PDB file of C-alpha atoms in Angstrom:
ATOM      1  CA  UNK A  11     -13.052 -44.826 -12.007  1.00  0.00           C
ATOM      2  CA  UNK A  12     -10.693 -43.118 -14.691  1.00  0.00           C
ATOM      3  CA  UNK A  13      -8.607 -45.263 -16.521  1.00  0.00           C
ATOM      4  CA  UNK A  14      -5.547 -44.121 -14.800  1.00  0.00           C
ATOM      5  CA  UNK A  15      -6.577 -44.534 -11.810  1.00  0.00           C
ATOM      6  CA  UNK A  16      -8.519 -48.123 -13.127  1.00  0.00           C
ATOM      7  CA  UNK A  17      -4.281 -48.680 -14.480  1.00  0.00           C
ATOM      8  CA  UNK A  18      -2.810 -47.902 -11.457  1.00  0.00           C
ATOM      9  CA  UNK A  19      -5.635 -50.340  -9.198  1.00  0.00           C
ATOM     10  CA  UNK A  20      -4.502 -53.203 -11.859  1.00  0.00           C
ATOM     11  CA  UNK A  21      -0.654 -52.245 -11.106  1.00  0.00           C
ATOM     12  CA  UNK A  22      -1.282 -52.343  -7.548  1.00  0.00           C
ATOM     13  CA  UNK A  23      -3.037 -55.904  -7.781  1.00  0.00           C
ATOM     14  CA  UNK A  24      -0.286 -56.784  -9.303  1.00  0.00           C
ATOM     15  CA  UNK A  25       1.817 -56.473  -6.515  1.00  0.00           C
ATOM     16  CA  UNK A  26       0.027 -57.961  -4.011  1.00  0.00           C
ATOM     17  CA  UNK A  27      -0.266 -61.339  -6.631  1.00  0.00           C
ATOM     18  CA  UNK A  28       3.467 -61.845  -6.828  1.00  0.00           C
ATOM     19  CA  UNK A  29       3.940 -60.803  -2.845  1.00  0.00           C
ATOM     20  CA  UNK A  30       1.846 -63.357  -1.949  1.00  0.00           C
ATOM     21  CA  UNK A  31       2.913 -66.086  -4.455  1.00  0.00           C
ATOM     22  CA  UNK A  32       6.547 -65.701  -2.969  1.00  0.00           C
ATOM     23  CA  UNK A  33       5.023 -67.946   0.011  1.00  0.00           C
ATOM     24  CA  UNK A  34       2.650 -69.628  -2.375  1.00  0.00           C
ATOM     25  CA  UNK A  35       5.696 -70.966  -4.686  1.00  0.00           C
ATOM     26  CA  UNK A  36       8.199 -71.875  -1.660  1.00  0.00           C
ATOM     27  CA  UNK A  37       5.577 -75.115  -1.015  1.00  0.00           C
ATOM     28  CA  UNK A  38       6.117 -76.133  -4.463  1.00  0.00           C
ATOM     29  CA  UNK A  39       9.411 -75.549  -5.275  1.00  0.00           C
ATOM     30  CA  UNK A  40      12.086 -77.343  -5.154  1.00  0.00           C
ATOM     31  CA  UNK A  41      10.395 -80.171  -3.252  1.00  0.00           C
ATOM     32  CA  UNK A  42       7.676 -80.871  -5.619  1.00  0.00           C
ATOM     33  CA  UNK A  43       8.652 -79.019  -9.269  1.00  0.00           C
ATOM     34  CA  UNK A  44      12.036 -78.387 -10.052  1.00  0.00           C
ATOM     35  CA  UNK A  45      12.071 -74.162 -11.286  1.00  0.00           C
ATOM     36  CA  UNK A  46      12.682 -75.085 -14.993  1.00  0.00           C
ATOM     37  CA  UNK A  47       9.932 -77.720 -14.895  1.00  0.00           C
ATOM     38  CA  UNK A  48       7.601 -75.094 -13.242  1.00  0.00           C
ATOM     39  CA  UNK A  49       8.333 -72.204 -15.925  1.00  0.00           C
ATOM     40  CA  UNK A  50       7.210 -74.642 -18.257  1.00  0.00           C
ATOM     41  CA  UNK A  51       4.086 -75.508 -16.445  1.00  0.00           C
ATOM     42  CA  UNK A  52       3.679 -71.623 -16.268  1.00  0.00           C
ATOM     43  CA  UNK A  53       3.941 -70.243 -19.732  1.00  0.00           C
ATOM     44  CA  UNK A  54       2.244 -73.611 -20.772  1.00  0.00           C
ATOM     45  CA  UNK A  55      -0.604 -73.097 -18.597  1.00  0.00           C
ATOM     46  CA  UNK A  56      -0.693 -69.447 -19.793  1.00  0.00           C
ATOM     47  CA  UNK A  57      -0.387 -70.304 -23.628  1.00  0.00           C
ATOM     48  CA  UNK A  58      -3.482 -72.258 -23.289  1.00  0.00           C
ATOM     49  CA  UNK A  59      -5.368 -69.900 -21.197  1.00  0.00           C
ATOM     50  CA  UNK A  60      -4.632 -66.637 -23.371  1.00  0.00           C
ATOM     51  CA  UNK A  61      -5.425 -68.210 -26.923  1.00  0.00           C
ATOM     52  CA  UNK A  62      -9.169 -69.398 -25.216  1.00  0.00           C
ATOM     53  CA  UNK A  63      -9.635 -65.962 -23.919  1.00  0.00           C
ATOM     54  CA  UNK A  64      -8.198 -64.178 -27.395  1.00  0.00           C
ATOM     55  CA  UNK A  65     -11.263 -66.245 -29.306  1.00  0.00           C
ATOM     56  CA  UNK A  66     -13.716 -63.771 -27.304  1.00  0.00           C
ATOM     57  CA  UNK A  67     -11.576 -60.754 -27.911  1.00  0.00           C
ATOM     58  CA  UNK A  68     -11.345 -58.071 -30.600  1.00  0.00           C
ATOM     59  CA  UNK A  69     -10.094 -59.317 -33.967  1.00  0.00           C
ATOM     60  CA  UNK A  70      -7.200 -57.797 -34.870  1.00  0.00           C
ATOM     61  CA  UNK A  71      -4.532 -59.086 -37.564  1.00  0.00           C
ATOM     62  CA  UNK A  72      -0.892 -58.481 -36.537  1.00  0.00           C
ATOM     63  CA  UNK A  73       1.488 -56.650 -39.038  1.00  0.00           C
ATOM     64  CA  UNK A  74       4.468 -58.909 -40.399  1.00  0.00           C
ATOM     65  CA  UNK A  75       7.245 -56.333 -39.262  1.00  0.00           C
ATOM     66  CA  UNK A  76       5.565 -56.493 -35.917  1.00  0.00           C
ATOM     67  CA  UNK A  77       6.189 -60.230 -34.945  1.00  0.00           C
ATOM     68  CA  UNK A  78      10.048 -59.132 -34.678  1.00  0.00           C
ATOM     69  CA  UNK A  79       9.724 -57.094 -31.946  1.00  0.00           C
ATOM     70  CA  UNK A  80       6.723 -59.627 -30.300  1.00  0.00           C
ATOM     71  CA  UNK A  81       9.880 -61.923 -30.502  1.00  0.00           C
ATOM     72  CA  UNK A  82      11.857 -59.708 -28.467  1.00  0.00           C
ATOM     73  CA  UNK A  83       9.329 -59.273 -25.737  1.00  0.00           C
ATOM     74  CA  UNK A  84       8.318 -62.845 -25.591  1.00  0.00           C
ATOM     75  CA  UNK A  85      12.631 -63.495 -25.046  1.00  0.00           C
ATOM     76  CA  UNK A  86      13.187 -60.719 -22.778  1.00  0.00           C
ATOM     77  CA  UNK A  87       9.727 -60.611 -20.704  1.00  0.00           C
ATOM     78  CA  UNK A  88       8.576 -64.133 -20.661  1.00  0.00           C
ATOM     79  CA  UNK A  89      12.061 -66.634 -21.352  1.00  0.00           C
ATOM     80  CA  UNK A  90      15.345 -64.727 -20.837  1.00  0.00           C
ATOM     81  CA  UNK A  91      13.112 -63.250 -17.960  1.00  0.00           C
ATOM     82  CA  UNK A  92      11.876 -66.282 -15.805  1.00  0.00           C
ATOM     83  CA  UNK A  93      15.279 -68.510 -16.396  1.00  0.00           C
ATOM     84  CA  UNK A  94      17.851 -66.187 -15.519  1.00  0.00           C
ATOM     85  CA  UNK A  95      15.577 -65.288 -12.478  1.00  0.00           C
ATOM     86  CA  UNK A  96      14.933 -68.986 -11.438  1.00  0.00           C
ATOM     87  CA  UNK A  97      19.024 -69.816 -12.167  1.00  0.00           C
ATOM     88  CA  UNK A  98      20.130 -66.984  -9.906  1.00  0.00           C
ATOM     89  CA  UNK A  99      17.695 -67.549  -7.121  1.00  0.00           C
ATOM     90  CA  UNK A 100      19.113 -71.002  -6.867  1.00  0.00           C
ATOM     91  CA  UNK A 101      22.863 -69.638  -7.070  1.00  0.00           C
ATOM     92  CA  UNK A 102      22.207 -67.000  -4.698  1.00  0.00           C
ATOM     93  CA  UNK A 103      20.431 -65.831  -1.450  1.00  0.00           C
ATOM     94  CA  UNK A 104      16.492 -65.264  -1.538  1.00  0.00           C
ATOM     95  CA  UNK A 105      17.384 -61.742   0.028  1.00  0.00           C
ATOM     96  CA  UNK A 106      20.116 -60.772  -2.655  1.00  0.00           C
ATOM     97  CA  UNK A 107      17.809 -61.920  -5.087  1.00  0.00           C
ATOM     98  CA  UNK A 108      15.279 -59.397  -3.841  1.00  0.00           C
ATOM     99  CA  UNK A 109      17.786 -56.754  -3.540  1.00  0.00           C
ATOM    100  CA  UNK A 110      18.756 -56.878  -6.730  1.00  0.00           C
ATOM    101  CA  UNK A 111      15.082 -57.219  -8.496  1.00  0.00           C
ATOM    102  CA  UNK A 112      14.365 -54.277  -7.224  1.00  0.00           C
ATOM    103  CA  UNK A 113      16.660 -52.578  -9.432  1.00  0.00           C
ATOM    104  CA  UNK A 114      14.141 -52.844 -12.091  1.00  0.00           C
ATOM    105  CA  UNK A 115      12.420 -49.313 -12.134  1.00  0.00           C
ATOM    106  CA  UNK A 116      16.223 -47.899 -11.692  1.00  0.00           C
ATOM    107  CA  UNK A 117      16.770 -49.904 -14.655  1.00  0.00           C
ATOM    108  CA  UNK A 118      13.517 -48.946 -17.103  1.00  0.00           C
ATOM    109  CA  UNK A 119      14.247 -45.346 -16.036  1.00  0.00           C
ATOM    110  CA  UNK A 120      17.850 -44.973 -17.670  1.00  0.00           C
ATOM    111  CA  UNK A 121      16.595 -47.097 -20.225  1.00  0.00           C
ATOM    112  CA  UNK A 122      13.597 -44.845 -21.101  1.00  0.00           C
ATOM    113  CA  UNK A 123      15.915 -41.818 -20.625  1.00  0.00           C
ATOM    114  CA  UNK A 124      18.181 -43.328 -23.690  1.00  0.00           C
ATOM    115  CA  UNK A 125      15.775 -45.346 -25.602  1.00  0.00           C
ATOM    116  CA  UNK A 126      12.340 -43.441 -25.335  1.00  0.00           C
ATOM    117  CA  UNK A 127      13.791 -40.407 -24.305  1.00  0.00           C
ATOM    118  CA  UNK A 128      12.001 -39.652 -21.058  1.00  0.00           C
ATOM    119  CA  UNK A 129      13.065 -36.910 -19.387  1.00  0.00           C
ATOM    120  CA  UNK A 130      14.435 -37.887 -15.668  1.00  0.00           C
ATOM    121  CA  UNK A 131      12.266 -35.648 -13.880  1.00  0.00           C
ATOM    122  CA  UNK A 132      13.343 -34.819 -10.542  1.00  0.00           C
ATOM    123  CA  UNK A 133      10.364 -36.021  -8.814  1.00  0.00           C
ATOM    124  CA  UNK A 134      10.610 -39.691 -10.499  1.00  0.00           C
ATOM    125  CA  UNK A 135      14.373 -40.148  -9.679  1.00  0.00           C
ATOM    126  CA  UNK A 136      13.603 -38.869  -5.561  1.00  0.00           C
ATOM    127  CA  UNK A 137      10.292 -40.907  -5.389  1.00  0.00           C
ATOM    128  CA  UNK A 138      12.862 -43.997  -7.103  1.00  0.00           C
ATOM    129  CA  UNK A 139      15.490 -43.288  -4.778  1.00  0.00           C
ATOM    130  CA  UNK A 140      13.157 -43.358  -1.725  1.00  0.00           C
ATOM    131  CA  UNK A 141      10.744 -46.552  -2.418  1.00  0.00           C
ATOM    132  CA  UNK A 142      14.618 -48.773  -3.663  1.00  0.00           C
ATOM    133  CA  UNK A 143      15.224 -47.338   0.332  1.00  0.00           C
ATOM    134  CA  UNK A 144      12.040 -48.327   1.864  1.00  0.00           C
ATOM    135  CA  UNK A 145      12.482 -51.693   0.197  1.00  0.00           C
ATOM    136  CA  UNK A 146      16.113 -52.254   0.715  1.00  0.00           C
ATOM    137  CA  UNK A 147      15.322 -52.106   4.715  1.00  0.00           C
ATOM    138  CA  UNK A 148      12.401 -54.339   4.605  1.00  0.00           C
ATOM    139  CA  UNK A 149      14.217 -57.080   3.024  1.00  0.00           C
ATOM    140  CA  UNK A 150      17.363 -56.841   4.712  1.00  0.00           C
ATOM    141  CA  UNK A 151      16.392 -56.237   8.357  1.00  0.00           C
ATOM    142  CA  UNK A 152      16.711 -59.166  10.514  1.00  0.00           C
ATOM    143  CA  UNK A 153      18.044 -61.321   7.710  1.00  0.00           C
ATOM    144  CA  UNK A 154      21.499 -63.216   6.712  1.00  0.00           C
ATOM    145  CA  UNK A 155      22.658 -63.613   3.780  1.00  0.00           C
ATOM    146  CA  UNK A 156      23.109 -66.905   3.533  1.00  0.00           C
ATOM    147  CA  UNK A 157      22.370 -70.446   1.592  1.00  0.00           C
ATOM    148  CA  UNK A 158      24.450 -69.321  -1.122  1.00  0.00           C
ATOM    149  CA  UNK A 159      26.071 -71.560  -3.025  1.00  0.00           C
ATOM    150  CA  UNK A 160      27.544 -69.239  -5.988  1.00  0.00           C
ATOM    151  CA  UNK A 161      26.505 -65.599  -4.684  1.00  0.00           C
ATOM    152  CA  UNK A 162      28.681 -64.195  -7.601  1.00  0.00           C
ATOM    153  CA  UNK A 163      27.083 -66.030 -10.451  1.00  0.00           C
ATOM    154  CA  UNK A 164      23.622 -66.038  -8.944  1.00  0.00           C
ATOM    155  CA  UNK A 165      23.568 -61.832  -8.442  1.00  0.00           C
ATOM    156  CA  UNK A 166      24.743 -61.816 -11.622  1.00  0.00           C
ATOM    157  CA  UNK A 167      22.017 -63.774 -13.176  1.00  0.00           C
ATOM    158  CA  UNK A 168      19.007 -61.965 -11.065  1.00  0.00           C
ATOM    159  CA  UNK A 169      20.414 -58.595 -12.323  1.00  0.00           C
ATOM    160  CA  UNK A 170      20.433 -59.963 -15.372  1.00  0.00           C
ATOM    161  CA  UNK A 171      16.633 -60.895 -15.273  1.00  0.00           C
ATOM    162  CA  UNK A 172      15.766 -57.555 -13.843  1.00  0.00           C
ATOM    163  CA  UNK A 173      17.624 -55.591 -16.999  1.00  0.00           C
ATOM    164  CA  UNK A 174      15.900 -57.701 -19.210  1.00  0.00           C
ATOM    165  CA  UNK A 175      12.292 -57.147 -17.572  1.00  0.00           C
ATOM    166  CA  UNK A 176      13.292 -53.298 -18.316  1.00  0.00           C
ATOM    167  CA  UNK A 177      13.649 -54.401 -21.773  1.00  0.00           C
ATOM    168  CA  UNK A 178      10.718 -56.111 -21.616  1.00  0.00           C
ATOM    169  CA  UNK A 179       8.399 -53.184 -20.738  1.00  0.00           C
ATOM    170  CA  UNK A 180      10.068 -51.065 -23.229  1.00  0.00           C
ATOM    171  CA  UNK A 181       9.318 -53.139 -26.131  1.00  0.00           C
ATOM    172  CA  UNK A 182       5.781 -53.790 -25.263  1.00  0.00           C
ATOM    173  CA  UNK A 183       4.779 -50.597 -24.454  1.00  0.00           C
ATOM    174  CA  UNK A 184       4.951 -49.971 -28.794  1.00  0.00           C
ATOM    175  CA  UNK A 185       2.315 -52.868 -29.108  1.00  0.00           C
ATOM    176  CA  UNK A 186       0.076 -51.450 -26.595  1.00  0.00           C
ATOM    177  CA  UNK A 187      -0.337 -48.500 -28.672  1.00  0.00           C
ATOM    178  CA  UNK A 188      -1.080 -50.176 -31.528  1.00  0.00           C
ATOM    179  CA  UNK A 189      -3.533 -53.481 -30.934  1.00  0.00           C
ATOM    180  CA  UNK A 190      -5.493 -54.695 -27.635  1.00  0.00           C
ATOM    181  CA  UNK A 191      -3.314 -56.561 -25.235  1.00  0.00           C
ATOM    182  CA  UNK A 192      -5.442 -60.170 -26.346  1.00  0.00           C
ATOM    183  CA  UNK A 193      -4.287 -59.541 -29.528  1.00  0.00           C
ATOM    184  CA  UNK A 194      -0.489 -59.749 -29.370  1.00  0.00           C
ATOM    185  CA  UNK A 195       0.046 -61.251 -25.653  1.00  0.00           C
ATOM    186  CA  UNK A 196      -0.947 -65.322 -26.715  1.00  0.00           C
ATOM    187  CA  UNK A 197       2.113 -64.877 -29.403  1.00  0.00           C
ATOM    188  CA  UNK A 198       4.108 -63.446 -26.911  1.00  0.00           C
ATOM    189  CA  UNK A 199       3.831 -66.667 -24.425  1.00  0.00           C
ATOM    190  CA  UNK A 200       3.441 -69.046 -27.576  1.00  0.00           C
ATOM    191  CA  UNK A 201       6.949 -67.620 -28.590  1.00  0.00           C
ATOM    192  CA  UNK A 202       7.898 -67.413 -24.653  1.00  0.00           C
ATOM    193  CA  UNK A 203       6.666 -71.547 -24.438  1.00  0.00           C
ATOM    194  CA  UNK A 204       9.255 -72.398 -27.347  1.00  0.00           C
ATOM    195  CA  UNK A 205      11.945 -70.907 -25.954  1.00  0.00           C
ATOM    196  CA  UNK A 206      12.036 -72.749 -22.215  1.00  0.00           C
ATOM    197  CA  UNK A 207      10.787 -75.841 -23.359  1.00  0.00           C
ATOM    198  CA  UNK A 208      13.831 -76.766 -23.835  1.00  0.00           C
ATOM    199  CA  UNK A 209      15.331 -76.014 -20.701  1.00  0.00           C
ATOM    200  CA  UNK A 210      12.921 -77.172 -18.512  1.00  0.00           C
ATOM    201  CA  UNK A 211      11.274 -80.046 -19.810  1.00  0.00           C
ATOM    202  CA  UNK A 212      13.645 -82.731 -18.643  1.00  0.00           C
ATOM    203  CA  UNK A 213      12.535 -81.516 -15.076  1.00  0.00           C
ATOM    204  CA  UNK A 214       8.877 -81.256 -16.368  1.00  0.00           C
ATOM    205  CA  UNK A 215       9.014 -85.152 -17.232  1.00  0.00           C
ATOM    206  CA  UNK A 216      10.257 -85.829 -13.807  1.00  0.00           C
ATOM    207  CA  UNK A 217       7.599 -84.290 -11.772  1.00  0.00           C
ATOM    208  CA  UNK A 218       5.440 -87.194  -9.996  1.00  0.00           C
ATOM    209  CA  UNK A 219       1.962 -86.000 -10.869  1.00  0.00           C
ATOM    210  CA  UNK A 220       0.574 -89.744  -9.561  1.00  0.00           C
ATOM    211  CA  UNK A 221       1.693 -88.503  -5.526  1.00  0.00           C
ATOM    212  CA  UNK A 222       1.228 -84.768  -5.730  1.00  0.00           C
ATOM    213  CA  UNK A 223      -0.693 -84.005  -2.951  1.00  0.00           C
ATOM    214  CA  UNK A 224      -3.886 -81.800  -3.813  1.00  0.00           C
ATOM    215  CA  UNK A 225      -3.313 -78.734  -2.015  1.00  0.00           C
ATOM    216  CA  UNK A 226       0.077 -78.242  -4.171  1.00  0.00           C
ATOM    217  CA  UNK A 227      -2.033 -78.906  -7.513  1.00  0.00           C
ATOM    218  CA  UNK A 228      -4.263 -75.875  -6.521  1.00  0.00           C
ATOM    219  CA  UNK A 229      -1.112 -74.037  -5.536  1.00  0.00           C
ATOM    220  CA  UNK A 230       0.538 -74.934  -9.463  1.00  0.00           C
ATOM    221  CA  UNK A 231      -2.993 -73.923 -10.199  1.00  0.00           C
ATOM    222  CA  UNK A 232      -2.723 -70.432  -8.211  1.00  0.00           C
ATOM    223  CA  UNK A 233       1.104 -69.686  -9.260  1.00  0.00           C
ATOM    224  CA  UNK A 234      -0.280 -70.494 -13.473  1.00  0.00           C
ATOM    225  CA  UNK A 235      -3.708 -69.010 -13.829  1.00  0.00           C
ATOM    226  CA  UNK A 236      -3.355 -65.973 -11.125  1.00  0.00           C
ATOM    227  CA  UNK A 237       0.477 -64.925 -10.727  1.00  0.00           C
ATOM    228  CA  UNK A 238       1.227 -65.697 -14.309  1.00  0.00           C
ATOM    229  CA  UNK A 239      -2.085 -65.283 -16.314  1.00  0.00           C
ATOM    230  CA  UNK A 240      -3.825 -62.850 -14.643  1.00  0.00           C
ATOM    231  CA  UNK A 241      -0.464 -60.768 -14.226  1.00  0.00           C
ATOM    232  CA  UNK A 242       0.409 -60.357 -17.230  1.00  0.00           C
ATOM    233  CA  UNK A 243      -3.088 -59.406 -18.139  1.00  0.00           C
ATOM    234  CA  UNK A 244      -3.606 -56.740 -15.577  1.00  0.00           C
ATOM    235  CA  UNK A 245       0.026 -55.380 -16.811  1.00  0.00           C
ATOM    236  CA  UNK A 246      -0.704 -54.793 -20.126  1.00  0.00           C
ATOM    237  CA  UNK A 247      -4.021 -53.415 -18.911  1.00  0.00           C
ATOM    238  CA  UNK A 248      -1.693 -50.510 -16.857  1.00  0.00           C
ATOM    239  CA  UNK A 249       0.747 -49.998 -19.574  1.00  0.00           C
ATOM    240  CA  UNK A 250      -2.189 -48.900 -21.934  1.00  0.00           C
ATOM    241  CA  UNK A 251      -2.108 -45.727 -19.212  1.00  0.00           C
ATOM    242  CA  UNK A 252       1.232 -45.811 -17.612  1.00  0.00           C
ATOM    243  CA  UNK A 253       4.709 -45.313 -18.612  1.00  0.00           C
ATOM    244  CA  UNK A 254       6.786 -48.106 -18.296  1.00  0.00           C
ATOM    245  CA  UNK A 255       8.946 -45.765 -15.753  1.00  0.00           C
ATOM    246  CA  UNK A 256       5.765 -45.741 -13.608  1.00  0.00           C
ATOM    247  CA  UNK A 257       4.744 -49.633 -13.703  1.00  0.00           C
ATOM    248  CA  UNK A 258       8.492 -50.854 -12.877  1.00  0.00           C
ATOM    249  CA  UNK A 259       7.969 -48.795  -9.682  1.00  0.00           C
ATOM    250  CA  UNK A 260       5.109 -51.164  -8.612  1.00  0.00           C
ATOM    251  CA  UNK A 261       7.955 -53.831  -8.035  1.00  0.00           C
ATOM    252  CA  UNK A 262       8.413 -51.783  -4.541  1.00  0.00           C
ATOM    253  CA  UNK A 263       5.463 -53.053  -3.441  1.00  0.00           C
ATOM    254  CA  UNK A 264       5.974 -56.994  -4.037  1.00  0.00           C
ATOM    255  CA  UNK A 265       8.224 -57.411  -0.845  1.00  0.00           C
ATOM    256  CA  UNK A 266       5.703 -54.840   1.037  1.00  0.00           C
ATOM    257  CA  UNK A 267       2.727 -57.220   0.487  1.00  0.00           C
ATOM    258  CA  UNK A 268       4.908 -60.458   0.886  1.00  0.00           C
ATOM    259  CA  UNK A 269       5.647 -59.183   4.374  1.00  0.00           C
ATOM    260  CA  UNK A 270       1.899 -58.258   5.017  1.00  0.00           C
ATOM    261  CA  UNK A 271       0.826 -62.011   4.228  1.00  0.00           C
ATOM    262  CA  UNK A 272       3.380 -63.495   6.051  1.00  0.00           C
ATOM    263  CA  UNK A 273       2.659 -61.440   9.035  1.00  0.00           C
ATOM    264  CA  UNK A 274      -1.300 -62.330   8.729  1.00  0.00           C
ATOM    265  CA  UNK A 275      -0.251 -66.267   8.864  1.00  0.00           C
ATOM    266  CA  UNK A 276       1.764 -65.470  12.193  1.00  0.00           C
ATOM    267  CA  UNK A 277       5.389 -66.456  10.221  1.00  0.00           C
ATOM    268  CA  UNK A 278       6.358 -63.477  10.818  1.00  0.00           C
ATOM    269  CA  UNK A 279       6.252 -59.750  13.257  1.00  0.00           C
ATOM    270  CA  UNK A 280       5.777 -56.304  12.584  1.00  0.00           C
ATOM    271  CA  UNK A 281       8.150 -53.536  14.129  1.00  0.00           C
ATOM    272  CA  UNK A 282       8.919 -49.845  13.597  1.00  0.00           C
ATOM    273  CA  UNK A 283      11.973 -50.749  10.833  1.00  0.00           C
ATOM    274  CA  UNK A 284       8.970 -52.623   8.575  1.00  0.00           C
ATOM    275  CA  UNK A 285       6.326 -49.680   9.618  1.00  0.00           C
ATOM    276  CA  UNK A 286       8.970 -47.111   8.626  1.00  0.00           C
ATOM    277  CA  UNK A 287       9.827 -49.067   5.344  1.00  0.00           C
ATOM    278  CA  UNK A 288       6.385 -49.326   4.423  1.00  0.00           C
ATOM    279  CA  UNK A 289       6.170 -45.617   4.524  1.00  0.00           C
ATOM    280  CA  UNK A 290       9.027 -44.797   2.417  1.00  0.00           C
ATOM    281  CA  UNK A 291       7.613 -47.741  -0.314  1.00  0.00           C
ATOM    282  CA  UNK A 292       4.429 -45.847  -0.266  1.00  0.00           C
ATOM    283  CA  UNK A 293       5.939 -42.289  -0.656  1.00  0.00           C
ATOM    284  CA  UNK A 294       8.500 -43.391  -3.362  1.00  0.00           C
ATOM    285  CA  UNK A 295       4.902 -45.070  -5.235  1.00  0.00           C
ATOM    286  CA  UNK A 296       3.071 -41.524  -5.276  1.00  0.00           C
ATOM    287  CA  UNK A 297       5.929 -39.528  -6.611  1.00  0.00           C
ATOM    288  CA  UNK A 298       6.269 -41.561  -9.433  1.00  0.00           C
ATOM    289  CA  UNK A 299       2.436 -41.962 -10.051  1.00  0.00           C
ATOM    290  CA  UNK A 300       2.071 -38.658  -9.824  1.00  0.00           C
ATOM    291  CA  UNK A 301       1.119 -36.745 -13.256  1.00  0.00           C
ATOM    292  CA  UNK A 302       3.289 -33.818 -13.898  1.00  0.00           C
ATOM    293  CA  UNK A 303       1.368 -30.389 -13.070  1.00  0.00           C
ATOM    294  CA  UNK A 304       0.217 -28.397 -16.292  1.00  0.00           C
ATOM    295  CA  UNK A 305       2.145 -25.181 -15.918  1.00  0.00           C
TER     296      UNK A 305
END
């Protein structure tokens, strides 16, 4: 396997993590873990696993005038990132929520046009335009918008998170070029880890660990070492080969796979609107992952 195609396998893997940790994460949260108290649990969980794994990784020294921009992406992908996210989800509906995050790769696209300067190839924009479609219709169909306590706010916030995940892939996609991923990422989430401890460790201190039944420790378990770990891993491992344009597009596929898992546990039905979105998702994908044609 090349290593693009080994970037865009990781990318897709991705995907189908965080589509089926949306069902995963609903049996934790709010019932069990507050969502501040669970960020912490995440990026604490995470801290801990990515400085044991960087002790059998290459040994690297990071420059000084590096850590400022490790800073950034620790405040924009890992803190700014997850509370803003968390906050607006609560705020708003689940299916505005999702709307709106999938305004990411809309998002990293302007910003690469103005801060990497990517050209906005014609191609990228259609294949954009057609998976925010095909995703769009799969969320919305057969939904109501409702449980929304301050819609206004709450979109705000989510849009908010998914600019700031645009940031986020910008400013990382410098370090990849320099060091190996296990070199920089364990500051990134020790930085990340100081920042919403904080905010979320009055609701840490609250969670009854005593009565948590088990099957929710191995979903904490799942949510911290696979759709937060492993993640951010297998990210890093795709930006080495992918523009950031390219691995904000995978986003399309979260609420593809979501759908697909909820379907296989009978909580939900397939029909020609999801068949139909699915298509569109998966068209939109292969434009963007396409490599321009040498001319």
């Amino acid at each position: 396997m090349s290593k693009r195609n080994w970037a865009l396998f990781a990318a897709t893997l991705v995907s189908i993590i965080y589509g089926v940790t949306f069902t995963i994460a609903k049996d934790v949260m709010p019932k069990y873990v507050d969502a501040f108290g669970f960020i912490v649990m995440r990026v604490g969980g995470s801290v801990v696993l990515f400085w044991l794994i960087s002790f059998f990784g290459p040994k690297e020294k990071i420059a000084k005038e590096d850590f400022p921009r490790i800073i950034a992406a620790a405040f924009f992908g890992v803190a700014f990132n997850m509370l803003t996210f968390f906050k607006g989800l609560s705020y708003t509906s689940p299916i505005m929520g999702a709307v709106l995050m999938v305004t990411t790769p809309m998002i990293v696209l302007v910003l690469s046009a103005f801060i990497m300067k990517e050209r906005m190839e014609n191609r990228k924009v259609l294949g954009i335009i057609l998976g925010l479609a095909g995703t769009v219709t799969l969320i919305l169909y057969g939904k109501s918008l409702v449980n929304a306590t301050n819609a206004s706010l709450g979109n705000l916030l989510v849009f908010v998170n998914a600019v700031s995940y645009g940031f986020y892939l910008i400013i990382v996609k410098k370090l990849m070029d320099k060091y190996n991923a296990f070199t920089f990422v364990k500051w990134i989430y020790t930085f990340g880890f100081l920042m919403v401890l904080p905010f979320g460790w009055g609701e840490f201190q609250a969670i009854d660990f005593v009565n948590l039944p088990t099957d929710i420790f191995w979903k904490i378990g799942f949510v911290v070492v696979f759709s937060t770990f492993l993640t951010y891993l297998l990210n890093l491992v795709s930006m080495r080969e992918l523009k950031p344009t390219t691995v904000a597009v995978f986003i399309y596929l979260q609420p593809l796979f979501a759908t697909i898992f909820a379907v296989s546990l009978g909580k939900d039905d397939l029909s020609l609107v999801k068949l139909i979105s699915a298509v569109l998702i998966f068209v939109g994908v292969y434009l963007v992952t396409q490599k321009k044609s040498a001319s």
